[in-house]
GROMACS .gro file of C-alpha atoms in nm:
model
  301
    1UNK     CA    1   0.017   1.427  -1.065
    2UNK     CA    2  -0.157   1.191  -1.321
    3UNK     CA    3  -0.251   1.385  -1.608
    4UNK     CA    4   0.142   1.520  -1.547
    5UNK     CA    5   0.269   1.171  -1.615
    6UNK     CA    6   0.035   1.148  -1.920
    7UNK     CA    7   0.165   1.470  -2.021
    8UNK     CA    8   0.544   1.298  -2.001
    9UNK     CA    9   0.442   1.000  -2.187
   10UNK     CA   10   0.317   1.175  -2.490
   11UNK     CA   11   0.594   1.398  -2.475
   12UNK     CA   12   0.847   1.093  -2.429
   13UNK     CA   13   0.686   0.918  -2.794
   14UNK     CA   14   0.765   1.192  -2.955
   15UNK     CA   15   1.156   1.183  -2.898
   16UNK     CA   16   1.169   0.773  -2.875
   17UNK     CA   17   1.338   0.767  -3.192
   18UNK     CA   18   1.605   1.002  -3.142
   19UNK     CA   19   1.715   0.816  -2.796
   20UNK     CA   20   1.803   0.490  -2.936
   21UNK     CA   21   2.098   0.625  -3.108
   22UNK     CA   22   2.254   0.757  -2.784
   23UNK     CA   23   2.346   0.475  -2.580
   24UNK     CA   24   2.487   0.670  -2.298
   25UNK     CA   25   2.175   0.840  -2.271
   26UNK     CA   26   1.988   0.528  -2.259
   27UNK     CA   27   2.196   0.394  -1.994
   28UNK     CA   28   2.179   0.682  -1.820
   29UNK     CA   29   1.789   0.704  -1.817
   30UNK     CA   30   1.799   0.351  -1.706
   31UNK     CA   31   2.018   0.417  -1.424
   32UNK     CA   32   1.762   0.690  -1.321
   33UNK     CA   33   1.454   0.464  -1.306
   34UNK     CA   34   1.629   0.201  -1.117
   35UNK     CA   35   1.724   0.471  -0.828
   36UNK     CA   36   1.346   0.607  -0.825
   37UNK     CA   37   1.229   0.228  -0.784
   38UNK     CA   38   1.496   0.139  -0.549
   39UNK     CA   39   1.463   0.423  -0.308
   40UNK     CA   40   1.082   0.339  -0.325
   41UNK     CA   41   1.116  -0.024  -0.217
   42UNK     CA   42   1.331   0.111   0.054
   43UNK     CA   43   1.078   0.278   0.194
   44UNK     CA   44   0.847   0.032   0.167
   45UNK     CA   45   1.025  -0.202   0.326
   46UNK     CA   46   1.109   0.055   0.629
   47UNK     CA   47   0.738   0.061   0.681
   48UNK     CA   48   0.712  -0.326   0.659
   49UNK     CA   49   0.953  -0.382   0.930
   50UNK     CA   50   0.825  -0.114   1.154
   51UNK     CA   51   0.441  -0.305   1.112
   52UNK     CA   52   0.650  -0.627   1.159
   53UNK     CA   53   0.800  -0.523   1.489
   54UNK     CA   54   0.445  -0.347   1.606
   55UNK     CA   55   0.296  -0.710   1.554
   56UNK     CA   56   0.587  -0.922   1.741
   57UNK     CA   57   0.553  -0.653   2.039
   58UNK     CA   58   0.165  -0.736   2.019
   59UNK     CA   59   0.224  -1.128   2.017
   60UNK     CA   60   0.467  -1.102   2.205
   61UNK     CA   61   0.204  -0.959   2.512
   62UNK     CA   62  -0.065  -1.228   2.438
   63UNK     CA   63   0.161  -1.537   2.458
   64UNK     CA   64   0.276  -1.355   2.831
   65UNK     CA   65  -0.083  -1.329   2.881
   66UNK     CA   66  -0.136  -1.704   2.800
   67UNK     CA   67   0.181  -1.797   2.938
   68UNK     CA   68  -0.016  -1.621   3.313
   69UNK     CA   69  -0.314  -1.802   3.226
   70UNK     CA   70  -0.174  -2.138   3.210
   71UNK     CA   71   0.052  -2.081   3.520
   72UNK     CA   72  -0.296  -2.042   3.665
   73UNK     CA   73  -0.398  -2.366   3.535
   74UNK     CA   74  -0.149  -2.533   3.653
   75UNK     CA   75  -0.165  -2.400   4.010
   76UNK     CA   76  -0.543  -2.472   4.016
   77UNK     CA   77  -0.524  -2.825   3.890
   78UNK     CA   78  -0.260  -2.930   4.160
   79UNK     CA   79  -0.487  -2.786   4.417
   80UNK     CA   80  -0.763  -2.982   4.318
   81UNK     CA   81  -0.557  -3.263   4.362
   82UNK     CA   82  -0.440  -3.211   4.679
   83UNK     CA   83  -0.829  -3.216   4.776
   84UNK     CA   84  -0.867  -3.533   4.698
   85UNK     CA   85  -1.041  -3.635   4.359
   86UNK     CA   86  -1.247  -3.914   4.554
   87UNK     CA   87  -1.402  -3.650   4.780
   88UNK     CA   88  -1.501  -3.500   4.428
   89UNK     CA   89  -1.638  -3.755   4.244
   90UNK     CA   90  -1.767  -3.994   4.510
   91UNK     CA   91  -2.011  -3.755   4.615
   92UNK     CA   92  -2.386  -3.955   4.808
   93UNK     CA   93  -2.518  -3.724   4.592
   94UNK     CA   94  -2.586  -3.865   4.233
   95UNK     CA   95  -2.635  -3.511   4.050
   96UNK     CA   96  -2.349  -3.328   4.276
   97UNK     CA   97  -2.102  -3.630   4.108
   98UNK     CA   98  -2.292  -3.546   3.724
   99UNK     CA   99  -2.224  -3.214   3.786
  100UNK     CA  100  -1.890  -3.214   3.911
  101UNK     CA  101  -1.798  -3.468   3.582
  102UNK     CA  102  -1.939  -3.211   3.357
  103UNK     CA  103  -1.719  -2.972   3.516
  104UNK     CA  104  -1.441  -3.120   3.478
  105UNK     CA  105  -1.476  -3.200   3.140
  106UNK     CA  106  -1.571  -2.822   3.090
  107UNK     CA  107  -1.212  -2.721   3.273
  108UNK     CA  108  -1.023  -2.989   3.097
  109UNK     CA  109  -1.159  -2.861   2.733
  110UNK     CA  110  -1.052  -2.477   2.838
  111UNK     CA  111  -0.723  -2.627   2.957
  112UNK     CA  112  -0.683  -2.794   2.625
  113UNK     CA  113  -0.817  -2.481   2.425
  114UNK     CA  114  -0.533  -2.235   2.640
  115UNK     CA  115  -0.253  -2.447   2.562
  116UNK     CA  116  -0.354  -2.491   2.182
  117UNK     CA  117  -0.358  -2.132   2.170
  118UNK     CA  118  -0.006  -2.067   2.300
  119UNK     CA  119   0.114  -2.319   2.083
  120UNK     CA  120  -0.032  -2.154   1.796
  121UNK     CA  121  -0.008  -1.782   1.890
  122UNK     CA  122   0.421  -1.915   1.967
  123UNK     CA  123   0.382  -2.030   1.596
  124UNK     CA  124   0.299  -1.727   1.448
  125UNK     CA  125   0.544  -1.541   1.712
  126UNK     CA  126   0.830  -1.772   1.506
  127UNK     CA  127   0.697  -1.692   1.160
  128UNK     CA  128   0.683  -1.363   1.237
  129UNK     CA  129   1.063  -1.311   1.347
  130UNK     CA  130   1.200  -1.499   1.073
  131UNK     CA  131   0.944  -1.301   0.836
  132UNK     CA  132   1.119  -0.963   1.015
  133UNK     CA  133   1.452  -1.080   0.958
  134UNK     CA  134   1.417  -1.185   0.543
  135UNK     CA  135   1.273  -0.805   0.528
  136UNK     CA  136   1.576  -0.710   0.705
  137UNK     CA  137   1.807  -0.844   0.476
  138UNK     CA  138   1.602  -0.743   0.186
  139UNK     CA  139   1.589  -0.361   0.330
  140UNK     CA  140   1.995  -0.411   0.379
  141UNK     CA  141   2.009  -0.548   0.057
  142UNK     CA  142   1.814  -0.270  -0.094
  143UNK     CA  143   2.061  -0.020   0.041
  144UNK     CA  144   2.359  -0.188  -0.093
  145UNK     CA  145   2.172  -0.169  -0.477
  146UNK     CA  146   2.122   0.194  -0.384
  147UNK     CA  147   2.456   0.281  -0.301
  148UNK     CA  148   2.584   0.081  -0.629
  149UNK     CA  149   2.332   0.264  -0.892
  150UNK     CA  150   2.448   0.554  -0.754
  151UNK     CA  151   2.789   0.511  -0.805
  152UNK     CA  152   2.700   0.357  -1.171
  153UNK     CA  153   2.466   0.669  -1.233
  154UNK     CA  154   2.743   0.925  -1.121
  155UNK     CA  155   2.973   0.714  -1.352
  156UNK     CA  156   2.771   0.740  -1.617
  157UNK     CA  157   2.683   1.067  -1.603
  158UNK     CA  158   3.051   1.213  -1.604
  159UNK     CA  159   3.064   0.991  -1.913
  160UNK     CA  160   2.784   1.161  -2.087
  161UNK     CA  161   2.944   1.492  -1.977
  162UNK     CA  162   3.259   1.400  -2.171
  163UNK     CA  163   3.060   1.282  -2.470
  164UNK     CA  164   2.861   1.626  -2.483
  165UNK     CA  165   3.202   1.824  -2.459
  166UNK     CA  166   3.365   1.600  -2.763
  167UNK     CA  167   3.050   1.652  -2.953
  168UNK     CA  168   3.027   2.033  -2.851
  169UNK     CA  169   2.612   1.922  -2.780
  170UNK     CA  170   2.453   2.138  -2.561
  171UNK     CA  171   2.269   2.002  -2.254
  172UNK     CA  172   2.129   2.129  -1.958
  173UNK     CA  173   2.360   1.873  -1.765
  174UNK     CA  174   2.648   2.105  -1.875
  175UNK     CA  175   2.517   2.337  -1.667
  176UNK     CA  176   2.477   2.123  -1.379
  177UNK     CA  177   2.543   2.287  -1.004
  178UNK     CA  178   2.496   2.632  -1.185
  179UNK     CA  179   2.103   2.661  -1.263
  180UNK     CA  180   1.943   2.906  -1.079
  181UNK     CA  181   1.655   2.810  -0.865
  182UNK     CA  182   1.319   2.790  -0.909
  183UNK     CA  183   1.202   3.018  -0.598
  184UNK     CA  184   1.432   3.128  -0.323
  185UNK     CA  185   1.249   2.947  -0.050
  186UNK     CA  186   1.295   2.666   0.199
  187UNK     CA  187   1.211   2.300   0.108
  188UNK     CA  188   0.924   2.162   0.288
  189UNK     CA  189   0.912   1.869   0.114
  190UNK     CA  190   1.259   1.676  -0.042
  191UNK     CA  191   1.262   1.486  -0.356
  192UNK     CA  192   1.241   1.086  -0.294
  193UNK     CA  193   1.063   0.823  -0.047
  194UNK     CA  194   0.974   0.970   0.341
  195UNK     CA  195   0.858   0.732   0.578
  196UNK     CA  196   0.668   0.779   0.875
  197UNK     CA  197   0.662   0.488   1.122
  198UNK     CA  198   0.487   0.624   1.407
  199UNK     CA  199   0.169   0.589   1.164
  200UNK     CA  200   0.316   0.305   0.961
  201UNK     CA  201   0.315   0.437   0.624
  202UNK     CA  202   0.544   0.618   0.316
  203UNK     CA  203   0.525   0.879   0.048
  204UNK     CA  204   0.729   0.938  -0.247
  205UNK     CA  205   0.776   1.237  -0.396
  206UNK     CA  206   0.912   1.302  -0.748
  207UNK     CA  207   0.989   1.621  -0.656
  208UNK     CA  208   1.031   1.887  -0.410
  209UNK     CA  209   0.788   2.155  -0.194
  210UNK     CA  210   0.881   2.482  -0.126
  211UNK     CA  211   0.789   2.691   0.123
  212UNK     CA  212   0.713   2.999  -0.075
  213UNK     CA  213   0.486   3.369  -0.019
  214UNK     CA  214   0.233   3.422  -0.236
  215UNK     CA  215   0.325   3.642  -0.544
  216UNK     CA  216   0.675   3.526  -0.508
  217UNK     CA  217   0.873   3.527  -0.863
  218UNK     CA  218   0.932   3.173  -1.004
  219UNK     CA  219   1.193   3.175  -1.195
  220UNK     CA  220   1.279   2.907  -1.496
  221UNK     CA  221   1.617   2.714  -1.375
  222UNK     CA  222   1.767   2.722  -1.706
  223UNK     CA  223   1.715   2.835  -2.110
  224UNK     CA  224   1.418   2.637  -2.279
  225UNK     CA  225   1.084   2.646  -2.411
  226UNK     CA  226   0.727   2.617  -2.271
  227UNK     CA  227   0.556   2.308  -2.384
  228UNK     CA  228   0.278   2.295  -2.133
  229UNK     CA  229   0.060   2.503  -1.931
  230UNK     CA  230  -0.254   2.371  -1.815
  231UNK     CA  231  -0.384   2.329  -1.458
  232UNK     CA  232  -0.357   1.996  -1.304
  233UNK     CA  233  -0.544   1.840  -0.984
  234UNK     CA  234  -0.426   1.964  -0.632
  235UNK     CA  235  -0.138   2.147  -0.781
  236UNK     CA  236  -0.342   2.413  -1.037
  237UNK     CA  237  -0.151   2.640  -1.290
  238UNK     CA  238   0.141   2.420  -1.419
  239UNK     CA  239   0.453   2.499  -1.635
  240UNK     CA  240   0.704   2.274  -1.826
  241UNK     CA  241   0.968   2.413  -1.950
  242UNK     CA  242   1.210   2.193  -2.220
  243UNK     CA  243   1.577   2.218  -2.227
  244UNK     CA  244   1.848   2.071  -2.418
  245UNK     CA  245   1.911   1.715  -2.430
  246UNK     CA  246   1.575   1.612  -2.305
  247UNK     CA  247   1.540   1.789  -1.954
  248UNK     CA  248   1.250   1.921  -1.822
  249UNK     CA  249   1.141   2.123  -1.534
  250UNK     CA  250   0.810   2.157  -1.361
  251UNK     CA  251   0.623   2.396  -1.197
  252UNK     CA  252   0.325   2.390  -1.030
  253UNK     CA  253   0.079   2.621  -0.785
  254UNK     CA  254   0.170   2.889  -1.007
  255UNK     CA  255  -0.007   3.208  -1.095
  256UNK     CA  256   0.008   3.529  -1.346
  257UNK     CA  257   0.201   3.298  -1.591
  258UNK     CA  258   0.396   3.530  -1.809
  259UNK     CA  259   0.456   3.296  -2.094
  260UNK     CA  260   0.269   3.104  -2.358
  261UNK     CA  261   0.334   2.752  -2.519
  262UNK     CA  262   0.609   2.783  -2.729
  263UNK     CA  263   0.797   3.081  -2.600
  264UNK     CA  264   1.169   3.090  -2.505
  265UNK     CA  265   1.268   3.137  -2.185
  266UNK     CA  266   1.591   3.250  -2.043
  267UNK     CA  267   1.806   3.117  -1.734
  268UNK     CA  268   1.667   3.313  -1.458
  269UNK     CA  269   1.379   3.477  -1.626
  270UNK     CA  270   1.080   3.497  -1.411
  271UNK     CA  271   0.819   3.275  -1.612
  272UNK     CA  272   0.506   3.315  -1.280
  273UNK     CA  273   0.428   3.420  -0.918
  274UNK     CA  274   0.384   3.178  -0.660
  275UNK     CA  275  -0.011   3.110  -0.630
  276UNK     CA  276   0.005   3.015  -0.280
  277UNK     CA  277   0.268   2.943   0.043
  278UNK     CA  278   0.368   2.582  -0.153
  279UNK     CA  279   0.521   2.600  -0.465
  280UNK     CA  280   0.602   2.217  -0.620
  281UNK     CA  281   0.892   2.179  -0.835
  282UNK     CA  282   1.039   1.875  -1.030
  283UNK     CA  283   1.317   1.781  -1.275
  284UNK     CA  284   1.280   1.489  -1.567
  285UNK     CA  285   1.527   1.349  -1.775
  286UNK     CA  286   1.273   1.164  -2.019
  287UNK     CA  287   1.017   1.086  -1.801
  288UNK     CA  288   1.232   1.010  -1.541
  289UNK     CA  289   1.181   1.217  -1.211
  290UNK     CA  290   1.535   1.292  -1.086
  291UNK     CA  291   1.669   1.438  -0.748
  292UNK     CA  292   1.732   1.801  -0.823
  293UNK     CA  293   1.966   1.803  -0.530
  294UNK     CA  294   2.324   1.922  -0.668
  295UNK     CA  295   2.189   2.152  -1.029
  296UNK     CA  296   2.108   2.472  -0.841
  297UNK     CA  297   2.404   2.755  -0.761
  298UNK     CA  298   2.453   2.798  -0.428
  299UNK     CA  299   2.156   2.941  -0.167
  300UNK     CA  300   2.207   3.291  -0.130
  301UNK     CA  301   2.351   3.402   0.222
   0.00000   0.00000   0.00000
């Protein structure tokens, strides 16, 4: 969604000006970036230890496997011994001695070699625990930020709320818990960071998939304007819609748009179809991404 984040920015200079004179909103869009960052990093870090843990278990099998081989070192060495050394080296036979010296030489080098390699390989065993447990703390750590910016953000937000009701400013926040959906389907795909640690990896989405039929009415969530529509890579046919107080809401894999830059649309007024069995949708404050979780009414029984 590049050229939608481009879109965002240029969108975002335009109303730059106006923002600095509302401090709540300010702190509010602040709070908003910090929660998208932080729920990234925690999914980063889930993926970290999960590699972290795959690599101990893998160490953790080679030092047993050295820890066989030099049992087997051991065992062979005292055995030797116990065959007398003279009967090995005081051989009649000049070249049977030479080669039995360059033997052991050879046996005492591998000996040396296995047991600098379990040292080592134990080494890295110890780095990487300690490593495991620092990104440990930091993922615990990382929760603990999360949980306090979302207690700040909820604070805030109820504080903005207030502020729009003393000035009598309409916002789309107003309507928060009451906007109707986008497309009566299923989510596929939920708004934020999803890790997978069978495969060692994370995505982040800044919004949400729906599982949707093809021709399916897409409806706009609240009253606004169209200030996009333009088809964008992977997703195609793409609306934003404005509304008050510097929302916006997405939507993408759309077809048979039914409205033009500029128009008006109402809460609930079907703006496209659903071009195929995904339909994306996101919500920006800014050019924030923020969970939609929470601003729809109610699924329909």
């Amino acid at each position: 969604m590049n050229n939608l984040i481009v879109a965002f920015s240029i969108l975002m200079f335009s109303v730059s000006a106006w923002s600095v004179a509302e401090e709540d909103v300010i702190y509010l869009k602040g709070i908003e970036s910090q929660i998208s960052q932080t729920l990234e990093n925690k999914a980063q870090l889930a993926i970290e230890i999960e590699e972290l843990k795959s690599r101990i278990t893998d160490i953790e099998k080679k030092l047993n496997r050295r820890k066989i081989l030099i049992s087997q070192r051991i065992r062979a060495s005292q055995s030797l011994q116990r065959s007398e050394w003279a009967e090995f080296l005081l051989d009649p036979d000049f070249n049977r001695v030479e080669r039995n010296l360059r033997i052991l030489k050879k046996l005492s080098e591998y000996d040396s070699k296995i047991f600098s390699e379990y040292h080592r390989t134990l080494s890295i065993l110890k780095m990487s625990k300690k490593n495991l447990q620092d990104t440990e703390d930091q993922f615990s750590s990382s929760i603990e930020q999360l949980q306090k910016q979302q207690d700040e953000f909820f604070t805030l937000e109820q504080i903005r709320i207030e502020s729009l009701q003393r000035s009598k400013t309409e916002s789309l926040l107003l309507h928060k818990g009451k906007l109707t959906r986008p497309l009566e389907g299923y989510l596929k795909v939920d708004y934020g960071a999803t890790s997978d640690p069978t495969n060692l990896y994370y995505t982040f989405s800044r919004g949400v998939v729906y599982n949707s039929a093809r021709n399916q009415a897409v409806r706009a969530i609240g009253l606004g304007k169209v200030i996009f529509s333009d088809v964008l890579p992977h997703w195609g046919k793409t609306l934003i819609v404005q509304h008050d107080d510097n929302y916006y809401s997405v939507y993408s894999a759309v077809a048979d748009i039914k409205k033009s830059v500029g128009d008006s649309v109402a809460q609930g007024e079907a703006i496209a179809k659903a071009a195929r069995t995904e339909f994306y949708f996101e919500l920006r404050h800014f050019d924030n991404p923020i969970n939609p979780s929470g601003w729809f009414t109610e699924r329909k029984k």
